[in-house]
Each structure stands twice: as C-alpha cells, then as structure tokens.
Short mmCIF file of C-alpha atoms in Angstrom, two decimals:
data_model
loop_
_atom_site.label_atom_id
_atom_site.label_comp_id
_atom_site.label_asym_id
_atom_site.label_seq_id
_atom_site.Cartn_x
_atom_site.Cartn_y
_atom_site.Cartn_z
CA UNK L 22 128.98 214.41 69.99
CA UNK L 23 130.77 211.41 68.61
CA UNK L 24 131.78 211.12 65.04
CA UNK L 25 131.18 206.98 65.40
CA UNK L 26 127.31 208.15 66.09
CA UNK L 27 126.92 210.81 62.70
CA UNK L 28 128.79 207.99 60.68
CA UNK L 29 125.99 205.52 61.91
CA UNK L 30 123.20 208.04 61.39
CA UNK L 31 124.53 209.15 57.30
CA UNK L 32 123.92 205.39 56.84
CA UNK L 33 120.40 204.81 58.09
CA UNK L 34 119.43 208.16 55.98
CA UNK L 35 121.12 207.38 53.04
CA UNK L 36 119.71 203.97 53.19
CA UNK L 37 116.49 204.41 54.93
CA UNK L 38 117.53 201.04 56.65
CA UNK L 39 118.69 199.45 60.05
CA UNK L 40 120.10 196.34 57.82
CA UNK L 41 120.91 198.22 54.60
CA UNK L 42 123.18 200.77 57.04
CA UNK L 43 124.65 198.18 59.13
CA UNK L 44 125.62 196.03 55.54
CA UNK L 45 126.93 199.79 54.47
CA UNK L 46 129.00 199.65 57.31
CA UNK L 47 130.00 195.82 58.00
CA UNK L 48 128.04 196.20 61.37
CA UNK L 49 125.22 194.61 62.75
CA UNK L 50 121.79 196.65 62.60
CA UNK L 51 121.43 196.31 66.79
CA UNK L 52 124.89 198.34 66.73
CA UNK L 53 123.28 200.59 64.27
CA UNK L 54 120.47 201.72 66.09
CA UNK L 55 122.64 201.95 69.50
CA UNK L 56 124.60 204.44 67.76
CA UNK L 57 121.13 206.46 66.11
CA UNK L 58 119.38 206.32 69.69
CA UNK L 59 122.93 207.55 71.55
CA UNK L 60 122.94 210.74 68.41
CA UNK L 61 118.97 211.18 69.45
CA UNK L 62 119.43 211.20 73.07
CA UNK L 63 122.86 213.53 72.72
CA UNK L 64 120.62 215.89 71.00
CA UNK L 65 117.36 216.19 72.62
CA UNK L 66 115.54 215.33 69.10
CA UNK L 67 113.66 212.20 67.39
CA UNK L 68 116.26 211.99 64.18
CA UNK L 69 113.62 209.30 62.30
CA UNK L 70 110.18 208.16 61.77
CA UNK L 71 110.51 204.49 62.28
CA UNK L 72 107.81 202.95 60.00
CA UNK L 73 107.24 199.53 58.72
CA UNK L 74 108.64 200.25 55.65
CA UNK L 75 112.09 201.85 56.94
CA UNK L 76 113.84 204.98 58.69
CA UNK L 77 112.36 208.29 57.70
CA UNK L 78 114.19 211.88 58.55
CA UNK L 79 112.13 214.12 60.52
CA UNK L 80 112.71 217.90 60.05
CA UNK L 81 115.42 218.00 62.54
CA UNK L 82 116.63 215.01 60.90
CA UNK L 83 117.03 216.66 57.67
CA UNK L 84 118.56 219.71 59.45
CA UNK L 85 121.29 217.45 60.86
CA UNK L 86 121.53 215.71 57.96
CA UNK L 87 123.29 218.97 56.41
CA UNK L 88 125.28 219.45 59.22
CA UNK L 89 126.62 215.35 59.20
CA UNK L 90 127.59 215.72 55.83
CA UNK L 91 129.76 218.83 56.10
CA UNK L 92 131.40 216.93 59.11
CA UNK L 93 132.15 214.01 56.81
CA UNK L 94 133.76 215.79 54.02
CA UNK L 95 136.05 216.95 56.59
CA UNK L 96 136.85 214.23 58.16
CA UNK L 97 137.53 212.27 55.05
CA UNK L 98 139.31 215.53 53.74
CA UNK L 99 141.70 214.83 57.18
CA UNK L 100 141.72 211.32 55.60
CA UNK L 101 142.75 211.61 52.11
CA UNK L 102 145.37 214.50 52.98
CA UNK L 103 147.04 211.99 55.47
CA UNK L 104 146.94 209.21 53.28
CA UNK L 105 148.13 211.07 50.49
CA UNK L 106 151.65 211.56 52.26
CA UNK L 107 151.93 207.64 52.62
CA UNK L 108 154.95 206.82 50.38
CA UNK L 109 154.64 203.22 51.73
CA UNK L 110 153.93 200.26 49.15
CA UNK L 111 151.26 198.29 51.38
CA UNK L 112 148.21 198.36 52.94
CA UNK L 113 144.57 198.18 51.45
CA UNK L 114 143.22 199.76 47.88
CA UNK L 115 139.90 199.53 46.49
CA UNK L 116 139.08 199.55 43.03
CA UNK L 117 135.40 199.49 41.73
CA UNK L 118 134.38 198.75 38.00
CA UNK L 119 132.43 196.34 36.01
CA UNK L 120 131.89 193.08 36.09
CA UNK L 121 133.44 191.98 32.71
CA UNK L 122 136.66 194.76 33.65
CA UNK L 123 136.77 192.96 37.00
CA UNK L 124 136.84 189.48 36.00
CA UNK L 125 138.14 189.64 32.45
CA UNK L 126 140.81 192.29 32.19
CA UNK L 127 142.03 192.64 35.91
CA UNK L 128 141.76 189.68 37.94
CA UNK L 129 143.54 187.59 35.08
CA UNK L 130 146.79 189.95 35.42
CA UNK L 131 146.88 190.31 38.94
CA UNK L 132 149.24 187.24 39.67
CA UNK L 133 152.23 189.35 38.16
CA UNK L 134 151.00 192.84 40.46
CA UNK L 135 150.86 190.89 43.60
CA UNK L 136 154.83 189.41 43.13
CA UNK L 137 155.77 193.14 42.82
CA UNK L 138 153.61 194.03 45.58
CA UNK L 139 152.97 191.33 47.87
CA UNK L 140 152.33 194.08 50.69
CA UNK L 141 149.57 195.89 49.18
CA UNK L 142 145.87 194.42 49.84
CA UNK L 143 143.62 194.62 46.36
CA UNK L 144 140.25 194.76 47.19
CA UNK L 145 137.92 194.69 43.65
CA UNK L 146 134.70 195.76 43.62
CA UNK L 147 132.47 194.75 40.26
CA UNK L 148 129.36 196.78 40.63
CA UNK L 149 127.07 199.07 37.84
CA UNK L 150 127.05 202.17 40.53
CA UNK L 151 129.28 204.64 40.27
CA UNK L 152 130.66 204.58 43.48
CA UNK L 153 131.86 207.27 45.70
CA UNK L 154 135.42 208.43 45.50
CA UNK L 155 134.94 211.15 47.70
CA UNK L 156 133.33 209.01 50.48
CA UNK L 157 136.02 206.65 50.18
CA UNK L 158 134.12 203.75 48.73
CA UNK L 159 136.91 202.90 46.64
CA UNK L 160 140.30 204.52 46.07
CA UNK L 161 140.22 204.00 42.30
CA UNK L 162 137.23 203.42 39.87
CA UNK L 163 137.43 202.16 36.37
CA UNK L 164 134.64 203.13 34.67
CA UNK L 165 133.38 203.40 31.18
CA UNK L 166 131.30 206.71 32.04
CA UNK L 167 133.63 209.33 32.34
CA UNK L 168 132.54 211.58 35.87
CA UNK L 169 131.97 214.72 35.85
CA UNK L 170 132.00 216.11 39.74
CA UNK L 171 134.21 216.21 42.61
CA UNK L 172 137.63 216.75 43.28
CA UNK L 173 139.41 213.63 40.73
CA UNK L 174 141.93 213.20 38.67
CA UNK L 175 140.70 211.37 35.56
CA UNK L 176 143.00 209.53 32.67
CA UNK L 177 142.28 207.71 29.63
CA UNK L 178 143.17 204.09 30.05
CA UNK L 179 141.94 203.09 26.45
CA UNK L 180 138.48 201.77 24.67
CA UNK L 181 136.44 199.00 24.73
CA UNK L 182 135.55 197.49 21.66
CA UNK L 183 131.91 196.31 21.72
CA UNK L 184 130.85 193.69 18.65
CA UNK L 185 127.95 191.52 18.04
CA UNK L 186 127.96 187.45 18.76
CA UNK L 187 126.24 184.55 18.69
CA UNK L 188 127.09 180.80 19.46
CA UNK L 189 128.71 178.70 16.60
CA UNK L 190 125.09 176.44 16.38
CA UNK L 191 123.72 179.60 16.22
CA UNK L 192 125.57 180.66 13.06
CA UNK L 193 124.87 177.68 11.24
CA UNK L 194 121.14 177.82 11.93
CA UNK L 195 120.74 180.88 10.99
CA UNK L 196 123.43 180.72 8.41
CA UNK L 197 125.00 184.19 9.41
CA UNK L 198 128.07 185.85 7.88
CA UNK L 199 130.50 188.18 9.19
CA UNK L 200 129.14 191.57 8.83
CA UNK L 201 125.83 190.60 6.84
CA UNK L 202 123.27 189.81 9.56
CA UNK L 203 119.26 190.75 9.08
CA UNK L 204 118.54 191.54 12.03
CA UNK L 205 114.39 191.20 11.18
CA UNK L 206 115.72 187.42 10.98
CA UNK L 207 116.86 186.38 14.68
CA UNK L 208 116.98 186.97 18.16
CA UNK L 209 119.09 189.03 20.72
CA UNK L 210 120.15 188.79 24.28
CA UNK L 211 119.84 192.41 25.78
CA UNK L 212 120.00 194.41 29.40
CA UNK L 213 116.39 194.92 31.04
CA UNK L 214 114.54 198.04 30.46
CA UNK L 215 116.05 199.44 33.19
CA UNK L 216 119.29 199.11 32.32
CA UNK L 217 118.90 199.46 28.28
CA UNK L 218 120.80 202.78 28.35
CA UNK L 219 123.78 200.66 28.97
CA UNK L 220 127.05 199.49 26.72
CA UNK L 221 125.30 198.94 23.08
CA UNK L 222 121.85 199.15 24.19
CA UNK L 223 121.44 202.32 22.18
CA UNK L 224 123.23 200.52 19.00
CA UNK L 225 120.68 197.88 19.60
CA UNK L 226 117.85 199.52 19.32
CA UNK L 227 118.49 201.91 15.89
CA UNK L 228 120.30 198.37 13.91
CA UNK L 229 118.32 195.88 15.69
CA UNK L 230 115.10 196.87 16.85
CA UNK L 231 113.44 194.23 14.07
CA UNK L 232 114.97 191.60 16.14
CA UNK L 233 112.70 189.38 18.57
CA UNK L 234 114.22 189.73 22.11
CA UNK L 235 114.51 186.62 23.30
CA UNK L 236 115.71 187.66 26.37
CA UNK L 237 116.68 190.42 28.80
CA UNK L 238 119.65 190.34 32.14
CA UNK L 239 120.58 192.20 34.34
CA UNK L 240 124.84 191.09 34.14
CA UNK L 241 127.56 190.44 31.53
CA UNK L 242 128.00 187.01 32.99
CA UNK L 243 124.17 186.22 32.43
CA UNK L 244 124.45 188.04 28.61
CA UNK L 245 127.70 186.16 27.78
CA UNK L 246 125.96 182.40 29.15
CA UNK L 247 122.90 182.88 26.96
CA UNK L 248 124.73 184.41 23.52
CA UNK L 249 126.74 180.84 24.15
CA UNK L 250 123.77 178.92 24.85
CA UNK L 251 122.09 179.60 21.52
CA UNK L 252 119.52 182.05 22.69
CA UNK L 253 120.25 185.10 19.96
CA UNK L 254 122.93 187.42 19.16
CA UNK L 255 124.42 189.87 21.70
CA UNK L 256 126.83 192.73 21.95
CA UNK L 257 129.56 191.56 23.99
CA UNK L 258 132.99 193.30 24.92
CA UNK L 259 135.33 192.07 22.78
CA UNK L 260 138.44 191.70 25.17
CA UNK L 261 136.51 188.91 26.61
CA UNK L 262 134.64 187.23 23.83
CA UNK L 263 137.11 187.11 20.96
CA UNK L 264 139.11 184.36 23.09
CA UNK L 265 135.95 182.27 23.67
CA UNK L 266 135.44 178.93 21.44
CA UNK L 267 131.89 179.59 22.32
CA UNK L 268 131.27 182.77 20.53
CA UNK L 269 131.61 183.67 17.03
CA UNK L 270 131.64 187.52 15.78
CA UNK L 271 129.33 188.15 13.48
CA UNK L 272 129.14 192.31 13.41
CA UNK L 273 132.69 193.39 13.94
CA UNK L 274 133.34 196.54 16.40
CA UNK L 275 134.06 198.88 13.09
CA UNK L 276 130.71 198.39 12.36
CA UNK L 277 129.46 198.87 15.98
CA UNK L 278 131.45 200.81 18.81
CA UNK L 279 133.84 201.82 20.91
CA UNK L 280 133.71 202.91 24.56
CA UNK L 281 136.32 205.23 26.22
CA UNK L 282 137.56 203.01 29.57
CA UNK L 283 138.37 206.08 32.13
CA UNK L 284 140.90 205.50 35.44
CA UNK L 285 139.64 207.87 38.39
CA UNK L 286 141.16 208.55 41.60
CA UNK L 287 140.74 211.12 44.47
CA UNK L 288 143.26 214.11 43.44
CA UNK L 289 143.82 214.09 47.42
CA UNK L 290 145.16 210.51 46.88
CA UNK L 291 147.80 211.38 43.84
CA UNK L 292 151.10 211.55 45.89
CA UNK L 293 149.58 207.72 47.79
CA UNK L 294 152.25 205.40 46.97
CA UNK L 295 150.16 202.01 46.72
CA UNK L 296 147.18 204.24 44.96
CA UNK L 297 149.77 205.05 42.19
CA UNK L 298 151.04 201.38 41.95
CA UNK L 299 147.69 200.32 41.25
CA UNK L 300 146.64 203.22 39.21
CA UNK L 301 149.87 202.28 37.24
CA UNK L 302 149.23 198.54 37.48
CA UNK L 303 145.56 199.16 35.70
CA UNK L 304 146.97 202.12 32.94
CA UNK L 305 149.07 198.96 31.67
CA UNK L 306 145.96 196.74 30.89
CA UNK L 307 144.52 199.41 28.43
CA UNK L 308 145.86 197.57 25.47
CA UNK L 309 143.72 194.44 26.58
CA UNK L 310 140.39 196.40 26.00
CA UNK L 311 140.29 196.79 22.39
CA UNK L 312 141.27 194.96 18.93
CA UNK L 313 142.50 197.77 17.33
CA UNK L 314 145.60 200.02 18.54
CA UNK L 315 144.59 202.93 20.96
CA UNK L 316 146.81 204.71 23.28
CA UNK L 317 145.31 206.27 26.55
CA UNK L 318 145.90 209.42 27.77
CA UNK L 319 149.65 209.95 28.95
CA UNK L 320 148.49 212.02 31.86
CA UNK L 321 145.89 212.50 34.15
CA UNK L 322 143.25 215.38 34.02
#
C-alpha cells in the first residue's frame, strides 16, 4: 500500500469530491480517482458510493478512514521533526490569515523581509478557515481566534482595534459627530448571517440593532468598498481605515473593541530556521494593528 494512494483517498473523504480533492491537492480529478481505484483494488473493498451528488464512505471506507489518518499524523510527524532541524534560511513558508491582515498589515512590509531573505519563498494565504497546522496547510497562521487544540506554540502579536466608519458624504448627510451617532438614524454595512459572529458583529447588534442594514458581505474588501461608497456605517479595522481619505471615524475603538491578533506555529516547527524568520518577521508588525500602545506577548505559549 502506497502512501501517494491514502493521501488521494483523505482528500476525496474529506471533500466528498473528485474536483474538490484534486483542487486540495493541485492535481487533476482523473489522477484522483486513479489513485482511489488503485487503494480499492489494493484492498479488495469498494472505499465510496459514487453518487450524483459526490463520493460517499462506505463502512469499510469509514474503517480505513481511521486507519489513513493515523498514517498521516505520522507521516507529517516524520515531516515536521525533519524540517524542524533545517537551520537553513530558504525554501517555502506558508502563512494563512485574514484578508485585511494579508493585504493591509503584511503584504505592505514584505519588500524589507524579502532583501533580508531573498531565499525564503512566502506563500500568503487570506482565508476565514482556520486552517490546519497540523496537516501542514500552512506553517504559520495569524489569526484573531486564539486555537485551542493540537500540538502549537501560540504568542501574542498585539490587538486589533475595531471602530465604526462611514464615507465623508456620508457624515455630512447625516450630520454625524465623533462619538455621538443614533444609530435608530442610519444605515450599516455588516457580514451575512452566516458570518455575523464575526469581528464586531456582536457589538453591532447590542449598539446598533436600530440601524436599517443596508447591506450584508461576505469580505473586508466588499465591507470597506461600500462604507466608502456611501452605503452606511461599518466597523472596520482600524490599521487599515484610519489612513484612508475615504473613511471618516465616527465611533472611536475606546468606545467599541479590541481583538487579540495571535501568531501560531507547529511546536514541531520551533527550531525551523525560515519558520522563525517569518514568525519573527510578523511579531514585528504587531504595533501596526492598533492605535493605542500594546505590547504582545514576549514569548510563545
């Protein structure tokens, strides 16, 4: 039995997909199911129910399933122990975080990281999951949610100020001051239901829930274009709204919140040279995430 085949077949069952699996796995979904038949026929047993809606596990499937998954902890256990005695400064890191993180705080300070480390390949990842440290998804993960499973180190890195804004037209229509805002009076920009548990969508709805939604995203991007568009007030991160002519604070972050920013890495990837030059790289953009002075954690946890 072939490692190459269980990696191919934790895919399709985590995914339930030929074409979800193979994007998993930068394949093609004819070289995924090569690799599921070659595990079925190696084992005598039908591993899926192939319906029109996707890849099912059978019983044995599930069985196997179990077994797979103890395999890949220790092959990626192999992995991060190996790769945790690399004391060179190059080769590839992943780091996964948000959106506004990605694009606001650490894409705009990467041209002084890659003159230090020209050898060392940054790959950034801005997506809302929290993805997998131990399955090697990423090698670091910036995250405000602080995890609470697994093997990690965790450290501090600082807090996001959150504050509420709205356009400069805005302001004057609805002649708004700094701190005084009746919320029964205008209209916010907020996450979708789905996603309302997310940065300020609980401050939202106890101070604002008189407000008329005008309307709901699913991405900072989309929630920054519409607060500058005129479309209603919105709680934005203010590391990358304060600089925008665009955006005017109207409910400062003392009156709204702050989110711990948490750095989180593998502790079988501590001793990684270019994991701890990035690690390092990303401690040193704490101050950038809030208004007000505050120190991250000195060590990790």
């Amino acid at each position: 039995m072939e490692w190459d085949d269980l990696r191919h077949f934790l895919a399709v069952a985590r995914t339930g997909s030929l074409t979800d699996a193979a994007r998993a796995l930068k394949s093609s979904a004819a070289t995924v199911g090569r690799h599921v038949e070659a595990l079925e026929e190696k084992l005598g047993a039908q591993l899926f129910e192939r319906r029109s809606t996707g890849y099912l596990l059978t019983e044995t499937g599930t069985a196997v399933l179990a077994k797979a998954e103890e395999a890949e902890a220790a092959v990626l256990s192999l992995e991060r122990e190996t790769m945790g005695a690399d004391q060179r400064l190059s080769g590839r890191v992943r780091v996964a975080t948000t959106e506004d993180l990605a694009t606001m705080v650490i894409v705009p300070a990467l041209p002084s990281f890659c003159s230090c480390h020209p050898l060392i390949s940054l790959e950034v990842l801005a997506r809302l999951d929290l993805s997998s440290l131990t399955r090697r998804d990423a090698d670091l993960a910036l995250r405000t949610v602080r995890p609470d499973k697994g093997e990690l180190l965790i450290r501090r890195v600082g807090a996001v100020d959150l504050a509420v804004y709205a356009s400069p037209g805005y302001v004057v229509s609805r002649h708004l001051e700094e701190g005084a805002v009746d919320f029964g009076k205008v209209e916010i920009v907020s996450w979708i239901e789905e996603m309302a548990n997310l940065r300020g969508g609980a401050w939202l709805a106890e101070h604002a829930a008189a407000a008329r939604i005008a309307l709901r995203v699913n991405t900072t991007r989309l929630l920054f274009d519409a607060c500058r568009a005129g479309l209603g007030l919105a709680i934005l991160p203010c590391f990358g709204a304060d600089g925008d002519q665009g955006l005017v604070c109207v409910v400062p972050p003392e009156q709204v919140i702050s989110i711990d920013a948490w750095l989180v890495m593998h502790r079988d990837l501590a001793r990684t040279a270019r994991v701890r030059a990035v690690a390092d790289f990303i401690v040193s953009l704490g101050p950038r995430l809030s208004r007000r002075p505050s120190p991250g954690d000195r060590d990790w946890h």
